[in-house]
mmCIF file of C-alpha atoms in Angstrom:
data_model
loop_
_atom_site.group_PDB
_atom_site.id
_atom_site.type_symbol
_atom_site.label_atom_id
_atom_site.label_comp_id
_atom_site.label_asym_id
_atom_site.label_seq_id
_atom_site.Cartn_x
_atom_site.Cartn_y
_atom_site.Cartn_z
ATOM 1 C CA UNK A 1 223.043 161.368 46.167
ATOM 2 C CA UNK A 2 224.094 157.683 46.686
ATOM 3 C CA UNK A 3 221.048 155.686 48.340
ATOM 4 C CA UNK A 4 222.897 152.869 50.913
ATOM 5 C CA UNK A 5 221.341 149.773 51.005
ATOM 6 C CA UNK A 6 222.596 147.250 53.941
ATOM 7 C CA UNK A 7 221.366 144.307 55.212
ATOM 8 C CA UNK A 8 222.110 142.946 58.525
ATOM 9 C CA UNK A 9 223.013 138.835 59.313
ATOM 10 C CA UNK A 10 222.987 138.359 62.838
ATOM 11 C CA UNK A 11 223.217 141.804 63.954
ATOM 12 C CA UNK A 12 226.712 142.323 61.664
ATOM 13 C CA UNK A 13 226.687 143.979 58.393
ATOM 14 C CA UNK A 14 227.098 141.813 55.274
ATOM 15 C CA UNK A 15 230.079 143.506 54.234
ATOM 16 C CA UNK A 16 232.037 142.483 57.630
ATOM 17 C CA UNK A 17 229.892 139.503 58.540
ATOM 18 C CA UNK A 18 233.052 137.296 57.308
ATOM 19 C CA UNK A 19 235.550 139.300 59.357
ATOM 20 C CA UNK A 20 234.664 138.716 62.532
ATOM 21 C CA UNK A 21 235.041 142.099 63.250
ATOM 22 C CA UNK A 22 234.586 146.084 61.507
ATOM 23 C CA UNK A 23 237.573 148.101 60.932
ATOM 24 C CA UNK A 24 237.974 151.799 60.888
ATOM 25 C CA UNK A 25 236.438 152.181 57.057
ATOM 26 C CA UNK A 26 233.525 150.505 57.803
ATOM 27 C CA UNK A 27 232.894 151.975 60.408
ATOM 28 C CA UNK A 28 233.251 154.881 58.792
ATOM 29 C CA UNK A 29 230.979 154.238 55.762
ATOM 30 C CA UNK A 30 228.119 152.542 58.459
ATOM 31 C CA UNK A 31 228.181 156.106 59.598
ATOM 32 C CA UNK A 32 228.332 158.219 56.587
ATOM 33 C CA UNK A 33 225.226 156.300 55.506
ATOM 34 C CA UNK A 34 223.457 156.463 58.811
ATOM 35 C CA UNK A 35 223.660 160.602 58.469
ATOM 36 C CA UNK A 36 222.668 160.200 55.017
ATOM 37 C CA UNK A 37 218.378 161.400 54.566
ATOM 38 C CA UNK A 38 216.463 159.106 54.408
ATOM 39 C CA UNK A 39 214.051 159.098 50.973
ATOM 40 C CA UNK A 40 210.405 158.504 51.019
ATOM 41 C CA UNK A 41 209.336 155.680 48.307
ATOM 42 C CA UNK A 42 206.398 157.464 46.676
ATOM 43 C CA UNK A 43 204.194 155.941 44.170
ATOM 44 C CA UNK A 44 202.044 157.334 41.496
ATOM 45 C CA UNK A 45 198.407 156.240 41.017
ATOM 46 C CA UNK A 46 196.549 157.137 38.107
ATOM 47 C CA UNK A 47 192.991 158.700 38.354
ATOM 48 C CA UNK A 48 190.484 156.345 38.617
ATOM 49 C CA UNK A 49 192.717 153.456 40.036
ATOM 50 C CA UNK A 50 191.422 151.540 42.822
ATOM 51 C CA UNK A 51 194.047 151.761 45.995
ATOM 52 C CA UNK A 52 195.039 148.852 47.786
ATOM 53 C CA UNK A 53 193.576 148.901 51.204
ATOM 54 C CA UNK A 54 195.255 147.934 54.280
ATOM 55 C CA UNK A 55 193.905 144.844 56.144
ATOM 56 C CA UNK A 56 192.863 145.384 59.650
ATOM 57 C CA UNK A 57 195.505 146.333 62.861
ATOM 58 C CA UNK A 58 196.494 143.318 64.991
ATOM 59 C CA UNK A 59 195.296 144.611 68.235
ATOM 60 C CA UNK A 60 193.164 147.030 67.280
ATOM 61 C CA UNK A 61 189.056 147.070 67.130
ATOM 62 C CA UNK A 62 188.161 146.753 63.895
ATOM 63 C CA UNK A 63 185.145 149.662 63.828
ATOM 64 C CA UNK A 64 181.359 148.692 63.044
ATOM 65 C CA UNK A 65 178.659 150.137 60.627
ATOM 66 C CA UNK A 66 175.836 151.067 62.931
ATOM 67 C CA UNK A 67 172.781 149.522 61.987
ATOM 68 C CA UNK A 68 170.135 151.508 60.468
ATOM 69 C CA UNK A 69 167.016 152.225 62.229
ATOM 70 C CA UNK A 70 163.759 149.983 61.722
ATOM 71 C CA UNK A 71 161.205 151.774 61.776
ATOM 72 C CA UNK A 72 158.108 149.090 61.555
ATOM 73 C CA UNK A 73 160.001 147.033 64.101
ATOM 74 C CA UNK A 74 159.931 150.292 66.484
ATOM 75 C CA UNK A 75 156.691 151.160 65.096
ATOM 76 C CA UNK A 76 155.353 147.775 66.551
ATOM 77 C CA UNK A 77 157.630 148.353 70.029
ATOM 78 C CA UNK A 78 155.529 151.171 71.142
ATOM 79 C CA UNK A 79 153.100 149.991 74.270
ATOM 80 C CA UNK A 80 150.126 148.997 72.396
ATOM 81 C CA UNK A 81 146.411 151.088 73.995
ATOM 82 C CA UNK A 82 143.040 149.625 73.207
ATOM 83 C CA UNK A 83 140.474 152.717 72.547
ATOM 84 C CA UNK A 84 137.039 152.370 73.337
ATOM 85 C CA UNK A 85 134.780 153.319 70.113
ATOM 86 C CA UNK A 86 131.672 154.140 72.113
ATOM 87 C CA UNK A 87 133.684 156.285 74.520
ATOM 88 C CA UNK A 88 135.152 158.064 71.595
ATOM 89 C CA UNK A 89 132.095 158.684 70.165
ATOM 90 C CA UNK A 90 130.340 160.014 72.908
ATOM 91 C CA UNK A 91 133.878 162.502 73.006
ATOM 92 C CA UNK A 92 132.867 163.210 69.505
ATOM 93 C CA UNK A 93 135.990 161.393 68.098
ATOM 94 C CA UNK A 94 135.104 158.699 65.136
ATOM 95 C CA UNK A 95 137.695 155.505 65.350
ATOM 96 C CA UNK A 96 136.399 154.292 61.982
ATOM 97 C CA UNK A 97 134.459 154.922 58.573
ATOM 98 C CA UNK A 98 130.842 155.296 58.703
ATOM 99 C CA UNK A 99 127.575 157.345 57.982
ATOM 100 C CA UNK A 100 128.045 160.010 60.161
ATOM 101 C CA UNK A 101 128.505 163.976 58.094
ATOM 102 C CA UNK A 102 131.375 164.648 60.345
ATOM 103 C CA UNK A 103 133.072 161.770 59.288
ATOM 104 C CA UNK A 104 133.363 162.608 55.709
ATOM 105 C CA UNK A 105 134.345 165.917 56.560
ATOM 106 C CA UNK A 106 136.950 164.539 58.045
ATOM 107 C CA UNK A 107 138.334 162.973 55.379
ATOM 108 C CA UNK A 108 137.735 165.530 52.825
ATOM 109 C CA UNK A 109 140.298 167.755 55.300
ATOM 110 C CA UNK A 110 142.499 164.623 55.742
ATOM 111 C CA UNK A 111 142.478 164.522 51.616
ATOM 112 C CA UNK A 112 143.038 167.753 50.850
ATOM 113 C CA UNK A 113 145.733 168.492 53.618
ATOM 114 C CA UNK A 114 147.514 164.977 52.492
ATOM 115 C CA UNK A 115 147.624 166.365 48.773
ATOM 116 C CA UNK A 116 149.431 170.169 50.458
ATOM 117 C CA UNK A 117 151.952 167.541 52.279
ATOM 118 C CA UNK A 118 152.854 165.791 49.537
ATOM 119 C CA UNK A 119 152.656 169.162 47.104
ATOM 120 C CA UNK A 120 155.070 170.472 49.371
ATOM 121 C CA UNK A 121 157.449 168.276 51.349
ATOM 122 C CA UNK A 122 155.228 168.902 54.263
ATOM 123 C CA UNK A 123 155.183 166.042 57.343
ATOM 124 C CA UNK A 124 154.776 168.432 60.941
ATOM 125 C CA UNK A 125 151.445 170.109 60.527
ATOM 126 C CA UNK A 126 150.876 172.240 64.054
ATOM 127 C CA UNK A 127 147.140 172.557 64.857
ATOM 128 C CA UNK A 128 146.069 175.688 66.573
ATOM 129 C CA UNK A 129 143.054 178.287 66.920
ATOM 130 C CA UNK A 130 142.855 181.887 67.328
ATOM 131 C CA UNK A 131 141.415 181.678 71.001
ATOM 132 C CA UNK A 132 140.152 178.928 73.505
ATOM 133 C CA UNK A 133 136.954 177.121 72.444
ATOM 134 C CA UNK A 134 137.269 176.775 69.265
ATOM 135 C CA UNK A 135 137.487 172.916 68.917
ATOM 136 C CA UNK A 136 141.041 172.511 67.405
ATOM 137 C CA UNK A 137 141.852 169.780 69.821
ATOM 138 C CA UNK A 138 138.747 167.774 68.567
ATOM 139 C CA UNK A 139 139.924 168.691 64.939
ATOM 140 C CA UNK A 140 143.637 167.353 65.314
ATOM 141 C CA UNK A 141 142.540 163.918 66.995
ATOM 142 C CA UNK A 142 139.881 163.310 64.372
ATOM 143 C CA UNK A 143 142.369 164.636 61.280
ATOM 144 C CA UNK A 144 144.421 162.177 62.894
ATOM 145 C CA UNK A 145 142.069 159.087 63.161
ATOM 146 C CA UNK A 146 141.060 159.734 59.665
ATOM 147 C CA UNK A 147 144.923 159.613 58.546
ATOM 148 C CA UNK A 148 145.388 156.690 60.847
ATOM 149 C CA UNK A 149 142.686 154.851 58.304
ATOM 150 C CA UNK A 150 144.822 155.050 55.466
ATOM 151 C CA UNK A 151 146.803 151.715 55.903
ATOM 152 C CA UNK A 152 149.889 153.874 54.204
ATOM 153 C CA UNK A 153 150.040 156.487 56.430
ATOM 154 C CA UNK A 154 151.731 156.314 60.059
ATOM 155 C CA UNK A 155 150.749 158.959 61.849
ATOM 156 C CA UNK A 156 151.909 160.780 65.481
ATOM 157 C CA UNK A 157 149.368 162.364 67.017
ATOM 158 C CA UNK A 158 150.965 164.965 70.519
ATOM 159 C CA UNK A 159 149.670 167.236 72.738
ATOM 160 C CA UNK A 160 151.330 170.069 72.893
ATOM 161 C CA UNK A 161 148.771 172.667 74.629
ATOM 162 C CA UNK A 162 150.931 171.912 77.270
ATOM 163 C CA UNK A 163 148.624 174.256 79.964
ATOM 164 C CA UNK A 164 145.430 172.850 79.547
ATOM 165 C CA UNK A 165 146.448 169.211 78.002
ATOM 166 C CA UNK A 166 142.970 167.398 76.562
ATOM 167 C CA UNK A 167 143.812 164.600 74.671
ATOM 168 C CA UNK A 168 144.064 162.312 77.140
ATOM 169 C CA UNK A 169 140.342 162.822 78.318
ATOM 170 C CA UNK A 170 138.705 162.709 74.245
ATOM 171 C CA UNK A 171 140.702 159.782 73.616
ATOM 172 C CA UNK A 172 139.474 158.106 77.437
ATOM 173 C CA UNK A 173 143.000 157.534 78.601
ATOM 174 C CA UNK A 174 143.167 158.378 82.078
ATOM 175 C CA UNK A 175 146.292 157.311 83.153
ATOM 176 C CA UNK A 176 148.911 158.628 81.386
ATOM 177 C CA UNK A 177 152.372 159.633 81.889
ATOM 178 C CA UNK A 178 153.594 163.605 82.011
ATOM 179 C CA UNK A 179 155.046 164.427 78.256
ATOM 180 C CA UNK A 180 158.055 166.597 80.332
ATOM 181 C CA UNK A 181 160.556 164.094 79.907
ATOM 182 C CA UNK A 182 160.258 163.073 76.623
ATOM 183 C CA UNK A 183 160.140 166.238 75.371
ATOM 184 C CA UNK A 184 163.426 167.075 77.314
ATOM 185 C CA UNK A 185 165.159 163.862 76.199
ATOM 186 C CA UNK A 186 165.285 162.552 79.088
ATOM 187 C CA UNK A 187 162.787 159.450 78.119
ATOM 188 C CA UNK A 188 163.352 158.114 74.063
ATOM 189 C CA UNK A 189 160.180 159.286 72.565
ATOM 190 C CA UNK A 190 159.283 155.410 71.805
ATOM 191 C CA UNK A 191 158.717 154.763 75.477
ATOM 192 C CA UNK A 192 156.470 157.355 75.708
ATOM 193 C CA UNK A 193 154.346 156.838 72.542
ATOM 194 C CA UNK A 194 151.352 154.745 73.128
ATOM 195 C CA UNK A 195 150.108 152.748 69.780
ATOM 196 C CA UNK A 196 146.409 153.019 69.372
ATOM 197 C CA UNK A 197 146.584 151.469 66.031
ATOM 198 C CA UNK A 198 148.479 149.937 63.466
ATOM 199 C CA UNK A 199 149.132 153.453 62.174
ATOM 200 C CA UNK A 200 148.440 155.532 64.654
ATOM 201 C CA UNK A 201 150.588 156.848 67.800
ATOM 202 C CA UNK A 202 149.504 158.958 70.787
ATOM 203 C CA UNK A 203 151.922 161.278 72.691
ATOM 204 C CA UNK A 204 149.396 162.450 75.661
ATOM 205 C CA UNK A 205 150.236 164.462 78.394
ATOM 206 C CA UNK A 206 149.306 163.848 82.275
ATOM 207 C CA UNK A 207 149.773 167.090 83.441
ATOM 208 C CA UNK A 208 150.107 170.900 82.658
ATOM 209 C CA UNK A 209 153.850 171.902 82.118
ATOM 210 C CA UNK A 210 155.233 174.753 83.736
ATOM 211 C CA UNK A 211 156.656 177.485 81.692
ATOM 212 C CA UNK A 212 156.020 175.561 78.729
ATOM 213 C CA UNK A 213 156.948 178.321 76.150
ATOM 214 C CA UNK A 214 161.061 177.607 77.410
ATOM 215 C CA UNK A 215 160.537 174.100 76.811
ATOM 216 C CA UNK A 216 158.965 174.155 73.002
ATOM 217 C CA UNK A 217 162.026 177.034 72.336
ATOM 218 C CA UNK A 218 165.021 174.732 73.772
ATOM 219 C CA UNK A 219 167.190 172.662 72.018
ATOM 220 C CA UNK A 220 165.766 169.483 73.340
ATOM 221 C CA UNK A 221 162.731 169.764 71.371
ATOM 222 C CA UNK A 222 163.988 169.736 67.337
ATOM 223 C CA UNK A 223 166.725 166.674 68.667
ATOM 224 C CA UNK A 224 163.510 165.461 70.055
ATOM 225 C CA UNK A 225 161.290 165.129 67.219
ATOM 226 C CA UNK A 226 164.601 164.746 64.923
ATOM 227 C CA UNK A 227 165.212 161.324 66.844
ATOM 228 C CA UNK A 228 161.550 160.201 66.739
ATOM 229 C CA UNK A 229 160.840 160.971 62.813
ATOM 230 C CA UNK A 230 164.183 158.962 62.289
ATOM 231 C CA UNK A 231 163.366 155.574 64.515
ATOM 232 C CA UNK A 232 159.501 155.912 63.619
ATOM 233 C CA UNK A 233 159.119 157.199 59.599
ATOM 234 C CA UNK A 234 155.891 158.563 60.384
ATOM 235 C CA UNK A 235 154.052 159.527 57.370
ATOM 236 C CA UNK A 236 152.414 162.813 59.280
ATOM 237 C CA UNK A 237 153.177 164.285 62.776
ATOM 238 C CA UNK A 238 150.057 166.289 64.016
ATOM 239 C CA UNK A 239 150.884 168.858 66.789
ATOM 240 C CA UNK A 240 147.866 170.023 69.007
ATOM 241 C CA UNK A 241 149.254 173.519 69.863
ATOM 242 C CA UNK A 242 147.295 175.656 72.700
ATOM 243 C CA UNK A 243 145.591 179.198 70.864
ATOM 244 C CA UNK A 244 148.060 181.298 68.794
ATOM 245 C CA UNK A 245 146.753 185.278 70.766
ATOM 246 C CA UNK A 246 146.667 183.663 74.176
ATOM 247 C CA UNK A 247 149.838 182.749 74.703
ATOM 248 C CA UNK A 248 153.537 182.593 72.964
ATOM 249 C CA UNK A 249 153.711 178.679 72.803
ATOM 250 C CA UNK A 250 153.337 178.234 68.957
ATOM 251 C CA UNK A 251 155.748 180.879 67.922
ATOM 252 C CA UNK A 252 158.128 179.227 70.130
ATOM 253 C CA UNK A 253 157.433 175.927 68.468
ATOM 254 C CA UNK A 254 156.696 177.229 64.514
ATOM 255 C CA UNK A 255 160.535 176.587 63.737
ATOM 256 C CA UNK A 256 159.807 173.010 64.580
ATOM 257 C CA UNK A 257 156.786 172.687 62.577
ATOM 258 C CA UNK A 258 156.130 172.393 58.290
ATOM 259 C CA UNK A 259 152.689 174.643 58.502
ATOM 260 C CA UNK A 260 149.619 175.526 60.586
ATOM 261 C CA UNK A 261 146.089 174.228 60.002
ATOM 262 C CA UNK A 262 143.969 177.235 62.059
ATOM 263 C CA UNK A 263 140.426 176.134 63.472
ATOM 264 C CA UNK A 264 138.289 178.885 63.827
ATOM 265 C CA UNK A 265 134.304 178.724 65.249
ATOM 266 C CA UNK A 266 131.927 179.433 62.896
ATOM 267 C CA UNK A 267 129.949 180.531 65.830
ATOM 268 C CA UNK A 268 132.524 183.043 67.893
ATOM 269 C CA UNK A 269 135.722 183.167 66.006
ATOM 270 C CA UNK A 270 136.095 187.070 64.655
ATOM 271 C CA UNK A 271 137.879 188.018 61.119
ATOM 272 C CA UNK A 272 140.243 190.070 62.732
ATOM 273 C CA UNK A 273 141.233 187.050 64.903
ATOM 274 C CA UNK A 274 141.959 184.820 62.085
ATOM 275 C CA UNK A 275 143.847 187.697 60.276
ATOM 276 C CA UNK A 276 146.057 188.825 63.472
ATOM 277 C CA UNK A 277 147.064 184.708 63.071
ATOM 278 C CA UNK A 278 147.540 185.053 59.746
ATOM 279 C CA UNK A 279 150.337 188.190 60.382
ATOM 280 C CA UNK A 280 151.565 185.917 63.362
ATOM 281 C CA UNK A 281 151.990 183.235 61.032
ATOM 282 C CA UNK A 282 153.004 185.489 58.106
ATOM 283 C CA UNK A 283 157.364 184.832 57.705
ATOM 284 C CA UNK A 284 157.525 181.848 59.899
ATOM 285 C CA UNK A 285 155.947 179.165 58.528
ATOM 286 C CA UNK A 286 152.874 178.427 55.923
ATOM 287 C CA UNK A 287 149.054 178.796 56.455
ATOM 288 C CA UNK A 288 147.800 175.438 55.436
ATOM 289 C CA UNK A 289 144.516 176.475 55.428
ATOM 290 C CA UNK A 290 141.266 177.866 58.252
ATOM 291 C CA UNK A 291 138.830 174.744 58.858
ATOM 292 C CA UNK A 292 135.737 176.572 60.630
ATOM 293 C CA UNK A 293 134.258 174.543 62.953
ATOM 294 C CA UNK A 294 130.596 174.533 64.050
ATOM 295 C CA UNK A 295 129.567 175.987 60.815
ATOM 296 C CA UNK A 296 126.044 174.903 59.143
ATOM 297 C CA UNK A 297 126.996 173.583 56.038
ATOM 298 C CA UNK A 298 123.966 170.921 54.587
ATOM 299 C CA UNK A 299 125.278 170.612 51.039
ATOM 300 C CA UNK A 300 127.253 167.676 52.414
ATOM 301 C CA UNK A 301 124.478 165.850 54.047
ATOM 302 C CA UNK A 302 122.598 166.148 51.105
ATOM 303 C CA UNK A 303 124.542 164.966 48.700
ATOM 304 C CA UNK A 304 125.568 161.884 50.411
ATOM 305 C CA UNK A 305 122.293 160.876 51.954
ATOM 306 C CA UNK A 306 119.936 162.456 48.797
ATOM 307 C CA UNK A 307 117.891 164.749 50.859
ATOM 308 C CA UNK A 308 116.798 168.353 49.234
ATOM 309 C CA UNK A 309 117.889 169.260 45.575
ATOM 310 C CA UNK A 310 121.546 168.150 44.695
#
């Protein structure tokens, strides 16, 4: 098949442009070729060879990158708190290192459950306790004070018993906002945050929640806390759950969550509680481990402060 090639001067083709006019055979070839297919100039690149890229549209937006997130610089956005250290002592919260037992303990949990993060990809640790009583909100804020004193370690600290919310009262922060709408996306997660530290981040609650168990099992939440790990990097998020055989609230939220750290009392807290966790737990998501609070334990004290036979 022929392949026409004709080029146009003034409107007139080549061939005729001399004539001053097209006679009946032109006219007739111009149209032959017109009907002829047209064929598609195809070239061959080898594998490996870089392609030529076309240059940007006249007229059209040439797209952006968006700009990855930075998470110090929203780190340092969140609306700073000042926390009272006599306050939180008197809540039985310890804002920094020092000689008391509890403190230690502390950070022999914050060691040891740092170590199980790491061990295991771990960074959404749920906090919870068979029944009401048992300490666990006193637990997660101090596990989280004592990870906020690692200078390496951002951590988020929320309150998710959202039915009886207590944070707000051991950390002495009256006034502070209802969690609802961050947790439904309707406020970024950063304007909710309060920084009580360099590396440490407070998501309190104002007030109870109703039907709180729909909330933690919609969509909302896991974009939620998607959103907030990517703008913030937080090293460990620490959830303060309400108890796991009172209500359904952690199994709604255990598909959000990495494990479970369980407080038990030493003092109340039955074996056939902490097992009927462990079976509620068993499937879902990992045990990290039972802390059992209020137990008398002196090996510690002795040790440190030399007291008795080592």
């Amino acid at each position: 098949m022929t392949m026409h090639n004709i080029s146009l001067e003034d409107g007139v083709p080549a061939e005729d442009a001399g004539s001053g006019g097209m006679d009946d055979v032109s006219l007739r070839k111009l149209e032959a070729a017109a009907r002829q297919p047209v064929r598609a100039r195809v070239r061959l690149f080898r594998p490996g060879t870089t392609l030529p890229v076309a240059g940007p549209v006249a007229g059209l937006p040439v797209p952006v990158q968006p700009t990855p997130p930075d998470p110090v610089r929203a780190w340092n956005a969140l609306t700073p708190v000042e926390l009272d250290p006599a306050r939180l002592a008197r809540n039985g919260l310890f804002l920094r290192s020092g000689t008391d037992p509890a403190v230690a303990a502390f950070d022999i949990l914050r060691t040891r459950t740092l170590l199980a993060m790491r061990d295991n990809g771990w960074q959404r640790i749920a906090v919870t306790s068979p029944t009401h009583g048992c300490g666990k909100s006193l637990v997660a804020a101090n596990l989280a004070l004592s990870f906020a004193r690692r200078p390496d370690c951002r951590t988020v600290l929320i309150d998710l018993d959202l039915r009886r919310p207590g944070l707000a009262a051991l950390f002495a922060l009256r006034e502070t906002e209802p969690l609802r709408d961050m947790l439904t996306g309707a406020q970024p997660a950063e304007q909710h945050l309060l920084r009580a530290s360099p590396t440490l981040a407070l998501g309190l609650n104002g007030s109870p929640v109703e039907d709180p168990s729909t909330l933690l099992q919609s969509h909302d939440i896991a974009g939620v806390i998607a959103a907030m790990t990517e703008t913030l990097a937080p090293g460990a998020i620490l959830f303060d759950l309400p108890p796991a055989l009172v209500t359904d609230d952690v199994i709604a939220l255990l598909p959000q969550v990495d494990a479970v750290l369980l407080v038990a009392d030493g003092t109340r807290t039955t074996a056939a509680e902490v097992v009927s966790c462990e079976r509620l737990f068993g499937g879902r998501v990992p045990l990290l481990g039972v802390v059992l609070n209020r137990a008398q334990d002196l090996s510690l004290t002795r040790y440190r402060y030399g007291r008795g036979k080592r």
